[in-house]
């Protein structure tokens, strides 16, 4: 459960980017992180106060336990249902280890001088630490009566001499002194469970203080409930036979109430995270109303049916929460929801196993005692660990994932082991072997189920990655102004997030935020002349919310951008070399070929040859000027094309009708200029050479980034679909394909041929494809 609301706002799943003035800042995109300094003061003080309060409560509980009575012997249940001495503190009494004990006996001196003998029987049920998991009402009352007998005997003894006799089977009674437990008598398990409870309480406090929302309050309720359960278990491990009457009543009622709060809080989390489900107030109210109703009717555990109603109600409510989590995930995919749903299913399954084993009973009462003691404690520890680790399980932290899965499989193994022995009367070795085998199968299946869809990212083959990088580099070459947009699309293609936003702000390197729910990707300028980039990409919830971003993702994003920068730098170097080579060729043509043609023009034997050479010089001038220019404006290039065609057609005594319209003036790349120049020349040359036309119409239109070039003559050509495409027409097709356009020849009315060239996305056709000159 995240500490704050990281749900993406209701916006389009497409790229969130506008004009420069509309681009939000990083603080705005990260949803209110700038508000933290305003509130961190009182929240931090409340957190410190809550943690200190919890720590003081643990110490007070420890102080109370240290003053409680303690037998200098430890007791264990046998397979036959009796109680034996397991170990003793006094070395002189070690000879008694293994003996069966029947009860405690004490002698109380009356004021009249008489002696009253009090006895308190000790049965296996007295070793039960809590009445919460005793399903039968009669046994639960007998459990209370046994502890009340021990308490009555202890209260009757004088405060300065609490000596009781251990009533042993086949052995004389043995006197022992009941002393205070003291701080050194507190078991290590008390401190471990208390530390886990305090940690869970602190995490719940952090969550609710960081984001005081209904769903975080539900998580706090879950944390408090399980912390309370752990504290009750920690206390019970140190009371042994001496359970006070008030504590037994409080323990049964409070732990049953905490179970109901847990189930209702899970429903509240399910309907509120990551977004509120439709009708969420009704589901939440129904969950808490059901918990309250069960609390009124079954909280006292006055009958066997009340215990069954309590467990059935908790099971149904938890199953409903799991189904609601599935509905929430389908409505708004989020990795936390998937984690909670799957581990909640594991938690519910072990709960059902424990409940079934308790109600089923069996021929081994000692194993049933182990179920209600160690099995329940293992379950609560597992549930508490999942609450602590749930916000981090969908990150690619292998050790956290493996720890949680091993904890789940261990809980299943312990539950199955206790169930097989208690219910099916299997031997200890057989039960352990079978439970380990089944839990290993559960571990392998659950591991694949969780880790293949949650934290892992679909592998990207080298071929696919190379193809994406190549396509991206080509697009950036053609449209450098769209760098942010194109990189955002590439990140969407790689990580498939729920939301991609371009924000104003500098990021030195790609980094993770919000426990991996957000990744910031640096957007450096890929062209040095444009200066440093002031934008960054904000990606939220990778793989449509099925997983969180990882440090590997951040490194991949940085490597992608670095590789793109290298590719573009290489292309720029190649283009610079081409440009320098074109200038050199243009200079050589001008200095050598141009000078020779000029000499031939002055030495021409007649005026026709002189005029022909003059036109050739003009063509050479146009060619060299085009080769030497770094770029060409469309209007400027069109003027040169018009002059060139007018001159060519004029020699052939053919009229030129030139029409041009454009919604904007664009800059032509060398590829575009060269291709359009050669297309026009080839079409006009064909008209002069073959059509014998008297009129040629050229229409050039640029609108909405679509270039349309139409050349129509009134010559003799017919049925162009039957023409064989040699070097001339084949060259036209090649140049049009180079621009990414289409070409079509058709008959014109009343006579002649029309050639139509259409290039859509004309601004994207300026790629660095190889061109002759």
XYZ file of C-alpha atoms in Angstrom:
773
model
C 0.000 0.000 0.000
C 1.621 3.264 -1.040
C 1.945 5.974 1.487
C 0.350 8.607 -0.684
C -2.125 8.691 -3.534
C -0.101 7.902 -6.636
C -3.088 7.142 -8.833
C -2.812 8.806 -12.220
C -5.320 11.567 -12.820
C -8.199 11.091 -15.194
C -6.515 12.020 -18.444
C -6.053 10.572 -21.840
C -3.653 7.621 -21.993
C -1.884 9.289 -24.907
C 1.170 11.483 -24.499
C 0.456 14.420 -22.232
C 2.253 17.249 -23.976
C 1.260 20.589 -25.357
C 2.919 23.790 -26.404
C 5.860 25.110 -24.458
C 3.570 27.185 -22.317
C 1.374 24.162 -21.566
C 4.161 21.835 -20.441
C 3.846 21.287 -16.670
C 6.754 21.323 -14.289
C 8.174 18.214 -12.629
C 6.661 19.200 -9.278
C 3.220 19.512 -10.858
C 3.490 16.159 -12.611
C 4.710 14.438 -9.443
C 1.444 15.525 -7.841
C 2.057 17.805 -4.974
C 5.529 16.885 -3.797
C 6.082 20.634 -3.307
C 3.466 20.571 -0.534
C 5.500 18.271 1.697
C 7.593 20.935 3.467
C 4.426 22.698 4.600
C 3.074 19.658 6.415
C 6.142 17.637 7.297
C 6.583 19.363 10.658
C 3.429 18.303 12.506
C 3.336 14.937 10.745
C 6.871 14.141 11.813
C 6.089 15.144 15.385
C 2.973 12.966 15.398
C 4.935 10.041 13.957
C 7.657 10.360 16.568
C 5.018 10.646 19.266
C 3.167 7.562 18.008
C 6.349 5.467 17.808
C 7.439 6.567 21.287
C 3.965 5.786 22.632
C 4.108 2.310 21.125
C 7.587 1.766 22.536
C 6.450 2.864 26.004
C 3.450 0.527 25.800
C 5.738 -2.390 24.951
C 7.916 -1.551 27.962
C 4.855 -1.282 30.218
C 3.623 -4.669 29.014
C 7.093 -6.081 29.662
C 7.081 -4.563 33.144
C 3.705 -6.139 33.894
C 4.866 -9.527 32.601
C 8.032 -9.357 34.693
C 5.851 -9.152 37.821
C 3.754 -12.197 36.884
C 4.311 -15.602 38.581
C 6.386 -18.275 36.937
C 6.868 -22.005 37.482
C 10.525 -23.087 37.514
C 9.616 -25.886 35.115
C 8.423 -26.009 31.487
C 5.572 -28.269 30.461
C 4.851 -30.062 27.196
C 1.891 -32.085 25.883
C 2.278 -35.734 24.952
C 0.665 -37.664 22.128
C -1.607 -39.354 24.664
C -3.013 -36.025 25.830
C -1.130 -35.826 29.134
C 1.311 -33.177 30.386
C 4.935 -33.946 31.174
C 7.828 -32.046 32.675
C 9.981 -30.961 29.748
C 12.766 -29.114 31.568
C 13.511 -27.624 34.971
C 15.588 -24.664 36.067
C 17.089 -26.332 39.161
C 19.819 -28.865 38.293
C 18.893 -30.884 41.371
C 15.460 -31.542 39.898
C 16.577 -32.688 36.446
C 15.762 -36.237 37.507
C 12.083 -35.285 37.192
C 12.270 -34.427 33.490
C 9.892 -36.572 31.477
C 7.527 -37.342 34.374
C 3.808 -36.883 33.890
C 2.228 -34.145 35.995
C -1.378 -34.226 37.120
C -1.732 -30.919 38.933
C -0.581 -28.492 41.597
C -1.302 -28.823 45.298
C -0.930 -26.151 47.944
C -1.412 -26.086 51.699
C -2.962 -22.980 53.232
C -2.853 -22.392 57.030
C -6.107 -21.046 58.402
C -6.198 -18.423 61.192
C -7.638 -21.131 63.453
C -4.521 -23.202 62.925
C -6.029 -25.690 60.528
C -4.561 -26.523 57.168
C -6.593 -26.474 53.962
C -5.291 -28.381 50.982
C -6.066 -26.803 47.588
C -5.536 -28.604 44.302
C -5.521 -27.318 40.742
C -5.536 -29.990 38.035
C -3.235 -29.565 35.043
C -4.507 -30.961 31.798
C -3.256 -30.505 28.275
C -5.947 -27.879 27.643
C -4.311 -25.737 30.319
C -1.267 -25.395 28.046
C -3.445 -23.623 25.504
C -2.270 -20.030 25.347
C -5.533 -18.503 24.180
C -9.186 -19.436 24.075
C -9.610 -17.616 20.760
C -8.807 -20.713 18.680
C -10.784 -23.249 20.727
C -13.809 -24.003 18.545
C -15.866 -26.039 21.024
C -17.687 -23.945 23.624
C -17.454 -26.590 26.355
C -13.717 -26.991 25.888
C -13.328 -23.221 25.918
C -15.134 -23.018 29.255
C -13.060 -25.895 30.599
C -9.924 -24.009 29.484
C -11.102 -21.007 31.503
C -11.939 -23.161 34.547
C -8.483 -24.768 34.540
C -6.755 -21.405 34.628
C -9.169 -20.086 37.223
C -8.258 -23.054 39.447
C -4.558 -22.241 39.148
C -5.244 -18.575 39.845
C -7.365 -19.424 42.915
C -4.614 -21.670 44.292
C -1.968 -19.011 43.729
C -4.096 -16.285 45.331
C -4.669 -18.410 48.455
C -0.944 -18.904 49.080
C 0.873 -16.352 51.260
C 2.703 -13.672 49.295
C 6.063 -14.443 50.904
C 5.950 -18.221 50.533
C 4.270 -19.423 47.392
C 5.370 -23.033 47.458
C 3.295 -25.639 45.610
C 3.627 -29.380 45.225
C 3.940 -30.878 41.747
C 1.644 -33.904 41.668
C 3.495 -36.441 39.565
C 2.441 -39.842 38.237
C 4.411 -42.773 39.660
C 6.599 -40.384 41.654
C 6.317 -38.524 44.947
C 5.152 -34.930 44.953
C 7.881 -32.375 44.463
C 7.780 -28.919 46.100
C 8.669 -25.917 43.940
C 8.699 -22.191 44.621
C 6.673 -19.893 42.389
C 8.577 -16.655 41.857
C 8.204 -13.516 39.841
C 9.261 -13.854 36.218
C 11.514 -10.788 36.153
C 12.920 -9.090 33.079
C 15.395 -11.900 32.471
C 12.538 -14.365 32.435
C 10.905 -12.788 29.392
C 11.369 -15.061 26.414
C 13.214 -13.870 23.268
C 10.002 -14.547 21.345
C 8.314 -11.761 23.293
C 10.876 -9.218 22.133
C 10.827 -10.455 18.532
C 7.039 -10.339 18.261
C 6.914 -6.981 20.050
C 9.515 -5.550 17.664
C 7.514 -6.779 14.653
C 4.310 -5.335 16.126
C 5.995 -1.997 16.796
C 7.434 -1.891 13.272
C 4.032 -2.637 11.774
C 2.457 0.069 13.921
C 5.135 2.568 12.814
C 4.662 1.738 9.113
C 0.897 2.089 9.451
C 1.390 5.460 11.133
C 3.710 6.627 8.354
C 1.148 5.635 5.719
C -1.792 7.390 7.330
C 0.207 10.523 8.221
C 1.720 10.825 4.747
C -1.718 10.627 3.133
C -4.764 10.949 5.411
C -7.166 9.192 3.060
C -9.778 6.502 3.479
C -7.666 3.790 1.872
C -4.623 4.693 3.983
C -6.838 4.626 7.075
C -7.825 1.095 6.032
C -4.156 0.120 5.783
C -3.608 1.652 9.214
C -6.490 -0.458 10.538
C -4.856 -3.567 9.037
C -1.508 -2.675 10.595
C -3.015 -1.928 14.004
C -5.055 -5.143 13.957
C -2.093 -7.366 13.197
C 0.149 -5.453 15.615
C -2.449 -6.102 18.308
C -2.600 -9.794 17.422
C 1.185 -10.055 17.656
C 1.248 -8.324 21.033
C -1.393 -10.684 22.449
C 0.634 -13.668 21.211
C 3.815 -12.165 22.675
C 2.136 -11.783 26.080
C 0.647 -15.291 26.010
C 4.054 -16.875 25.418
C 5.149 -15.621 28.870
C 2.086 -16.307 31.033
C 2.058 -20.113 30.834
C -0.466 -21.472 33.372
C -1.053 -18.128 35.041
C -3.578 -16.437 32.751
C -5.598 -13.833 34.667
C -9.347 -14.032 34.339
C -9.658 -10.545 32.866
C -6.885 -11.259 30.365
C -8.541 -14.450 29.094
C -11.788 -12.571 28.452
C -9.996 -9.628 26.847
C -7.847 -11.918 24.741
C -10.773 -13.860 23.241
C -12.952 -10.837 22.553
C -10.194 -8.492 21.369
C -8.550 -10.980 19.007
C -11.911 -11.923 17.490
C -12.689 -8.225 17.039
C -9.289 -7.608 15.420
C -9.983 -10.403 12.923
C -13.266 -8.725 11.971
C -11.549 -5.340 11.619
C -8.935 -6.948 9.369
C -11.565 -8.423 7.046
C -13.548 -5.162 6.841
C -10.383 -3.106 6.251
C -9.381 -5.389 3.379
C -12.719 -4.675 1.700
C -12.119 -0.949 2.169
C -8.664 -1.208 0.602
C -10.072 -3.222 -2.318
C -12.747 -0.670 -3.259
C -10.478 2.387 -2.867
C -7.146 1.337 -4.392
C -5.863 2.398 -6.850
C -9.102 4.178 -7.774
C -12.495 4.127 -6.222
C -14.780 1.472 -7.631
C -18.264 2.361 -8.729
C -20.522 2.086 -5.695
C -17.556 2.007 -3.303
C -19.438 3.617 -0.375
C -21.982 0.792 -0.406
C -19.318 -1.941 -0.481
C -17.352 -0.282 2.298
C -20.443 0.305 4.442
C -21.597 -3.285 3.867
C -18.184 -4.615 4.937
C -18.087 -2.656 8.186
C -21.763 -3.353 8.880
C -21.145 -7.084 8.446
C -18.151 -6.894 10.780
C -20.227 -5.005 13.350
C -23.077 -7.513 13.092
C -20.746 -10.446 13.562
C -19.123 -8.647 16.457
C -22.447 -8.207 18.240
C -23.591 -11.813 17.707
C -20.341 -13.784 17.853
C -17.698 -11.675 19.588
C -18.309 -13.294 22.952
C -17.647 -16.787 21.564
C -20.379 -18.058 23.888
C -21.144 -21.127 21.751
C -19.613 -23.353 19.124
C -21.874 -21.826 16.465
C -20.616 -18.318 17.294
C -17.025 -19.441 16.643
C -18.082 -20.950 13.307
C -20.043 -17.824 12.374
C -17.034 -15.675 13.178
C -14.628 -17.684 11.024
C -17.111 -18.114 8.186
C -17.844 -14.396 8.182
C -14.135 -13.468 8.097
C -13.533 -15.959 5.287
C -16.433 -14.685 3.173
C -15.466 -11.045 3.713
C -11.840 -11.713 2.769
C -12.911 -13.639 -0.340
C -15.155 -10.712 -1.286
C -12.195 -8.349 -0.830
C -10.084 -10.499 -3.156
C -12.800 -10.426 -5.828
C -13.158 -6.660 -5.455
C -9.380 -6.314 -5.872
C -9.704 -8.198 -9.157
C -12.475 -5.845 -10.294
C -10.379 -2.818 -9.266
C -7.378 -4.121 -11.193
C -9.450 -4.670 -14.333
C -10.871 -1.163 -14.051
C -7.507 0.510 -13.363
C -4.417 -1.727 -13.500
C -1.994 -1.076 -10.665
C 0.845 -3.314 -9.399
C -0.013 -2.830 -5.723
C -3.514 -4.152 -6.325
C -2.162 -7.248 -8.022
C 0.298 -7.872 -5.177
C -2.365 -7.495 -2.494
C -4.825 -9.694 -4.361
C -2.443 -12.588 -4.841
C -0.936 -12.595 -1.390
C -4.390 -12.123 0.113
C -5.421 -15.303 -1.682
C -2.458 -17.159 -0.122
C -3.267 -15.702 3.297
C -6.927 -16.715 3.024
C -6.007 -20.247 1.926
C -3.798 -20.797 5.005
C -6.493 -19.280 7.239
C -9.017 -21.781 5.873
C -6.549 -24.639 6.451
C -6.028 -23.622 10.068
C -9.747 -23.189 10.714
C -10.541 -26.560 9.172
C -7.832 -28.301 11.219
C -9.144 -26.759 14.448
C -12.770 -27.708 13.809
C -11.878 -31.179 12.524
C -9.816 -32.133 15.579
C -8.162 -35.561 15.476
C -6.643 -38.396 17.469
C -3.524 -36.327 18.300
C -4.576 -33.651 20.833
C -0.989 -32.495 21.170
C -0.848 -31.661 17.461
C -4.127 -29.784 17.716
C -2.479 -27.762 20.495
C 0.439 -27.049 18.152
C -1.978 -25.856 15.482
C -3.718 -23.407 17.789
C -0.411 -22.204 19.196
C 2.398 -22.313 16.640
C 0.288 -22.555 13.487
C -1.744 -19.453 14.361
C 1.389 -17.555 15.417
C 3.083 -18.453 12.097
C 0.034 -17.256 10.185
C -0.049 -13.870 11.910
C 3.685 -13.370 11.428
C 3.317 -14.173 7.721
C 0.377 -11.786 7.331
C 2.266 -9.030 9.150
C 5.317 -9.510 6.917
C 3.150 -9.222 3.805
C 1.658 -5.978 5.075
C 5.160 -4.617 5.608
C 6.507 -5.751 2.235
C 3.435 -5.288 0.013
C 4.430 -1.799 -1.247
C 7.800 -3.162 -2.397
C 6.990 -6.634 -3.719
C 6.240 -5.443 -7.274
C 9.710 -3.973 -7.582
C 12.442 -6.113 -9.036
C 14.134 -6.673 -5.687
C 14.790 -10.366 -5.895
C 15.549 -10.827 -2.211
C 12.224 -9.266 -1.132
C 10.254 -11.381 -3.583
C 11.990 -14.588 -2.624
C 11.628 -13.820 1.083
C 7.889 -13.256 0.753
C 7.362 -16.360 -1.359
C 9.440 -18.509 0.974
C 7.508 -17.119 3.945
C 4.247 -18.000 2.186
C 5.412 -21.524 1.339
C 6.723 -22.020 4.895
C 3.349 -21.007 6.289
C 1.619 -23.439 3.945
C 4.081 -26.195 4.892
C 3.566 -25.641 8.632
C -0.211 -25.588 8.213
C -0.221 -28.754 6.125
C 2.121 -30.551 8.517
C -0.061 -29.782 11.505
C -3.195 -30.633 9.526
C -1.928 -34.028 8.335
C -0.853 -35.090 11.819
C -3.887 -33.770 13.680
C -6.614 -34.744 11.210
C -5.323 -37.703 9.228
C -3.183 -39.303 11.974
C -0.092 -39.463 9.759
C 3.300 -40.102 11.283
C 5.575 -37.158 11.950
C 8.066 -38.113 9.218
C 5.343 -38.909 6.678
C 3.477 -35.700 7.464
C 6.600 -33.550 7.199
C 7.673 -35.161 3.920
C 4.238 -34.784 2.347
C 3.763 -31.185 3.531
C 7.221 -30.144 2.291
C 6.565 -31.757 -1.071
C 3.212 -30.016 -1.467
C 4.513 -26.655 -0.234
C 7.441 -26.905 -2.670
C 4.944 -27.424 -5.484
C 2.954 -24.435 -4.241
C 6.145 -22.374 -4.069
C 7.142 -23.180 -7.644
C 3.684 -22.533 -9.069
C 3.105 -19.352 -7.065
C 6.604 -18.100 -7.823
C 5.953 -18.383 -11.543
C 2.476 -16.909 -11.149
C 3.730 -13.872 -9.260
C 7.160 -13.170 -10.693
C 6.451 -13.694 -14.387
C 3.716 -11.073 -14.472
C 4.487 -8.662 -11.667
C 8.077 -7.485 -11.536
C 9.517 -8.954 -14.659
C 9.589 -7.121 -17.947
C 8.944 -8.898 -21.232
C 12.350 -9.547 -22.778
C 13.233 -7.384 -25.764
C 15.273 -9.169 -28.369
C 18.318 -7.505 -29.854
C 16.687 -7.543 -33.270
C 13.580 -5.715 -32.050
C 15.612 -3.212 -30.068
C 17.895 -2.485 -33.024
C 14.895 -2.016 -35.294
C 13.294 0.438 -32.874
C 16.501 2.401 -32.432
C 17.083 2.577 -36.177
C 13.541 3.752 -36.883
C 13.781 6.280 -34.081
C 17.079 7.669 -35.352
C 15.657 8.076 -38.859
C 12.642 9.960 -37.563
C 14.810 12.238 -35.420
C 16.960 13.006 -38.471
C 13.894 14.048 -40.422
C 12.117 15.888 -37.616
C 14.603 17.160 -35.010
C 12.014 19.579 -33.586
C 9.913 16.579 -32.509
C 12.625 15.119 -30.277
C 10.566 15.167 -27.073
C 7.494 13.737 -28.754
C 9.390 10.961 -30.539
C 11.380 9.959 -27.453
C 8.149 9.842 -25.462
C 6.684 7.497 -28.062
C 9.770 5.304 -27.895
C 9.545 5.094 -24.097
C 5.861 4.204 -24.417
C 6.743 1.461 -26.890
C 9.463 0.091 -24.605
C 7.709 0.265 -21.216
C 3.990 0.589 -22.074
C 3.175 2.889 -19.122
C -0.268 4.103 -18.202
C 0.814 7.704 -18.646
C 3.669 9.584 -20.306
C 4.111 13.282 -19.634
C 6.679 15.812 -20.853
C 7.523 18.157 -17.988
C 9.738 21.198 -17.601
C 12.780 20.477 -15.492
C 16.263 19.019 -15.683
C 17.126 15.444 -14.720
C 20.798 14.477 -14.623
C 20.032 10.783 -15.152
C 16.931 8.645 -15.297
C 15.652 7.919 -11.790
C 12.763 6.266 -9.940
C 10.190 7.899 -7.718
C 7.297 6.626 -5.626
C 8.817 3.182 -4.925
C 9.131 2.632 -8.678
C 5.636 3.714 -9.711
C 7.164 6.733 -11.508
C 10.300 6.960 -13.638
C 11.874 10.258 -14.648
C 13.772 10.046 -17.944
C 16.274 12.701 -18.899
C 15.743 14.364 -22.276
C 19.089 15.836 -23.341
C 19.361 17.798 -26.532
C 20.340 15.429 -29.315
C 21.639 18.321 -31.417
C 24.408 20.428 -29.842
C 23.388 23.599 -31.715
C 19.997 23.573 -29.993
C 21.509 23.948 -26.520
C 20.739 21.864 -23.422
C 17.256 20.410 -23.013
C 15.071 21.735 -20.209
C 12.526 18.929 -20.365
C 12.141 15.485 -18.803
C 9.794 12.570 -19.370
C 7.596 11.334 -16.525
C 6.451 7.726 -16.987
C 3.879 6.249 -14.595
C 3.051 2.588 -13.922
C 4.895 0.390 -16.403
C 3.277 -2.362 -18.449
C -0.202 -0.879 -18.031
C 0.157 -0.969 -14.250
C 1.170 -4.626 -13.997
C 4.564 -3.810 -12.546
C 6.718 -0.990 -11.221
C 9.752 0.529 -12.845
C 13.137 -0.805 -11.806
C 16.680 0.468 -11.768
C 17.311 -1.697 -14.835
C 14.605 0.258 -16.654
C 16.273 3.538 -15.732
C 19.637 2.298 -16.989
C 18.004 1.031 -20.201
C 16.393 4.420 -20.826
C 19.754 6.164 -20.357
C 21.478 3.715 -22.699
C 18.772 4.206 -25.327
C 19.233 7.976 -25.279
C 23.023 7.639 -25.341
C 22.865 5.308 -28.330
C 20.510 7.643 -30.171
C 22.903 10.496 -29.512
C 25.761 8.440 -30.970
C 23.750 7.457 -34.039
C 22.728 11.044 -34.724
C 26.286 12.260 -34.192
C 27.509 9.647 -36.667
C 24.841 10.639 -39.202
C 25.727 14.284 -38.778
C 29.370 13.485 -39.402
C 28.434 11.470 -42.517
C 26.170 14.241 -43.764
C 28.899 16.780 -43.171
C 31.262 14.621 -45.236
C 28.688 14.366 -48.018
C 28.160 18.111 -47.954
C 31.883 18.786 -48.191
C 32.195 16.277 -51.033
C 29.291 17.864 -52.920
C 30.876 21.291 -52.538
C 34.172 19.928 -53.826
C 32.476 18.316 -56.837
C 30.500 21.508 -57.522
C 33.689 23.545 -57.327
C 35.500 21.169 -59.716
C 32.599 21.233 -62.174
C 32.509 25.021 -62.058
C 36.270 25.492 -62.379
C 37.088 22.748 -64.891
C 34.013 21.778 -66.935
C 32.537 25.279 -66.763
C 35.771 26.901 -67.966
C 36.075 24.467 -70.874
C 32.469 24.968 -71.952
C 32.969 28.711 -71.803
C 36.011 28.367 -74.067
C 34.034 26.184 -76.491
C 31.198 28.712 -76.563
C 33.536 31.478 -77.741
C 35.016 29.121 -80.348
C 31.660 27.883 -81.657
C 31.547 27.780 -85.485
C 27.926 28.987 -85.644
C 25.197 30.610 -83.569
C 23.217 27.365 -82.942
C 26.144 25.604 -81.329
C 26.954 28.699 -79.330
C 23.367 28.850 -78.050
C 23.430 25.147 -77.172
C 26.638 25.526 -75.197
C 25.217 28.607 -73.474
C 22.203 26.578 -72.276
C 24.530 23.804 -71.155
C 26.469 26.294 -69.076
C 23.236 27.507 -67.541
C 22.310 23.916 -66.596
C 25.756 23.403 -65.143
C 25.410 26.589 -63.111
C 22.066 25.451 -61.733
C 23.510 22.045 -60.866
C 26.587 23.362 -59.110
C 24.585 25.946 -57.179
C 22.251 23.203 -56.011
C 25.125 20.931 -54.995
C 26.907 23.667 -53.088
C 23.833 24.878 -51.185
C 23.266 23.378 -47.731
C 19.495 23.766 -48.004
C 16.877 25.015 -50.426
C 13.638 26.803 -49.773
C 10.733 25.382 -51.753
C 9.766 28.743 -53.276
C 13.381 29.466 -54.245
C 13.842 25.999 -55.763
C 10.527 26.323 -57.620
C 11.744 29.567 -59.208
C 14.879 27.786 -60.505
C 12.794 24.853 -61.778
C 10.455 27.226 -63.585
C 13.345 29.086 -65.276
C 15.029 25.857 -66.247
C 11.862 24.316 -67.721
C 10.926 27.536 -69.500
C 14.337 27.601 -71.155
C 14.194 23.937 -72.192
C 10.655 24.102 -73.528
C 11.339 27.413 -75.229
C 14.067 25.832 -77.359
C 11.567 23.129 -78.366
C 8.969 25.818 -79.140
C 6.642 24.474 -76.461
C 4.578 26.673 -74.118
C 4.949 26.291 -70.308
C 1.977 26.860 -67.990
C 3.349 26.963 -64.406
C 1.041 26.979 -61.355
C 2.151 26.765 -57.752
C 0.355 27.088 -54.420
C 1.717 26.414 -50.926
C 0.377 26.919 -47.409
C 3.893 27.411 -46.049
C 7.441 27.633 -47.285
C 9.494 24.605 -46.284
C 13.190 23.924 -46.450
C 14.144 21.121 -48.810
C 16.857 18.678 -47.974
C 19.421 17.709 -50.573
C 17.511 14.451 -51.145
C 14.239 16.293 -51.773
C 15.800 18.973 -53.976
C 17.761 16.473 -56.066
C 14.812 14.093 -56.490
C 12.286 16.776 -57.492
C 14.796 18.433 -59.866
C 15.469 15.179 -61.703
C 11.785 14.181 -61.779
C 10.834 17.476 -63.461
C 13.729 17.328 -65.909
C 12.996 13.728 -66.886
C 9.284 14.373 -67.433
C 9.991 17.474 -69.540
C 12.712 15.643 -71.500
C 10.207 12.871 -72.343
C 7.699 15.473 -73.502
C 10.265 17.165 -75.736
C 11.721 13.928 -77.105
C 8.607 11.782 -77.633
C 5.301 13.627 -77.170
C 5.800 16.430 -79.736
C 3.578 18.582 -77.529
C 2.916 22.259 -77.972
C 1.908 22.917 -74.397
C 3.020 21.628 -70.996
C 1.241 22.404 -67.699
C 3.047 22.001 -64.348
C 0.997 22.250 -61.146
C 2.878 22.178 -57.815
C 0.790 22.190 -54.621
C 1.924 21.914 -50.992
C -0.944 21.735 -48.485
C -1.180 20.106 -45.057
C 2.299 18.625 -45.466
C 1.290 16.869 -48.707
C 3.171 17.669 -51.921
C 1.371 17.148 -55.218
C 3.209 17.563 -58.545
C 1.242 17.186 -61.811
C 2.817 17.463 -65.275
C 0.362 17.400 -68.219
C 1.125 17.704 -71.946
C -1.032 17.764 -75.104
C 1.244 15.523 -77.120
C 0.746 12.288 -79.007
C 1.287 9.911 -76.134
C -1.528 7.458 -75.342
C -2.130 4.396 -73.124
C 0.712 5.008 -70.642
C -0.158 1.759 -68.858
C 1.363 -0.115 -71.811
C 4.665 1.761 -71.768
C 7.868 -0.038 -70.949
C 9.739 1.681 -68.173
C 13.339 2.077 -69.154
C 15.947 4.279 -67.563
C 13.848 7.445 -67.909
C 10.521 6.401 -66.412
C 12.275 3.930 -64.123
C 14.377 6.794 -62.795
C 11.208 8.796 -62.088
C 9.745 5.882 -60.112
C 12.996 5.480 -58.203
C 13.084 9.173 -57.225
C 9.438 9.176 -56.160
C 9.978 6.054 -54.044
C 12.980 7.749 -52.492
C 10.651 10.502 -51.306
C 8.162 7.965 -49.968
C 5.503 8.993 -52.496
C 3.461 7.500 -55.353
C 3.448 8.187 -59.093
C 0.738 7.515 -61.677
C 0.499 8.124 -65.413
C -2.866 8.557 -67.138
C -4.345 9.905 -70.398
C -5.296 13.571 -70.493
C -8.328 14.980 -72.274
C -8.679 15.657 -75.139
C -5.164 14.351 -75.793
C -1.835 13.948 -74.106
C -0.526 12.318 -70.922
C -0.707 13.362 -67.288
C 1.809 12.319 -64.616
C 0.811 12.773 -60.960
C 3.300 12.559 -58.106
C 1.939 12.638 -54.516
C 4.133 12.684 -51.403
C 2.259 12.546 -48.108
C 4.087 13.619 -44.948
C 6.471 15.595 -47.101
C 8.410 16.897 -44.099
C 9.201 13.277 -43.139
C 10.673 12.437 -46.562
C 13.934 14.288 -45.956
C 15.812 11.208 -44.793
C 19.536 10.722 -45.236
C 19.129 8.172 -48.013
C 22.052 7.838 -50.347
C 21.920 10.041 -53.368
C 24.263 10.224 -56.282
C 25.139 13.855 -55.982
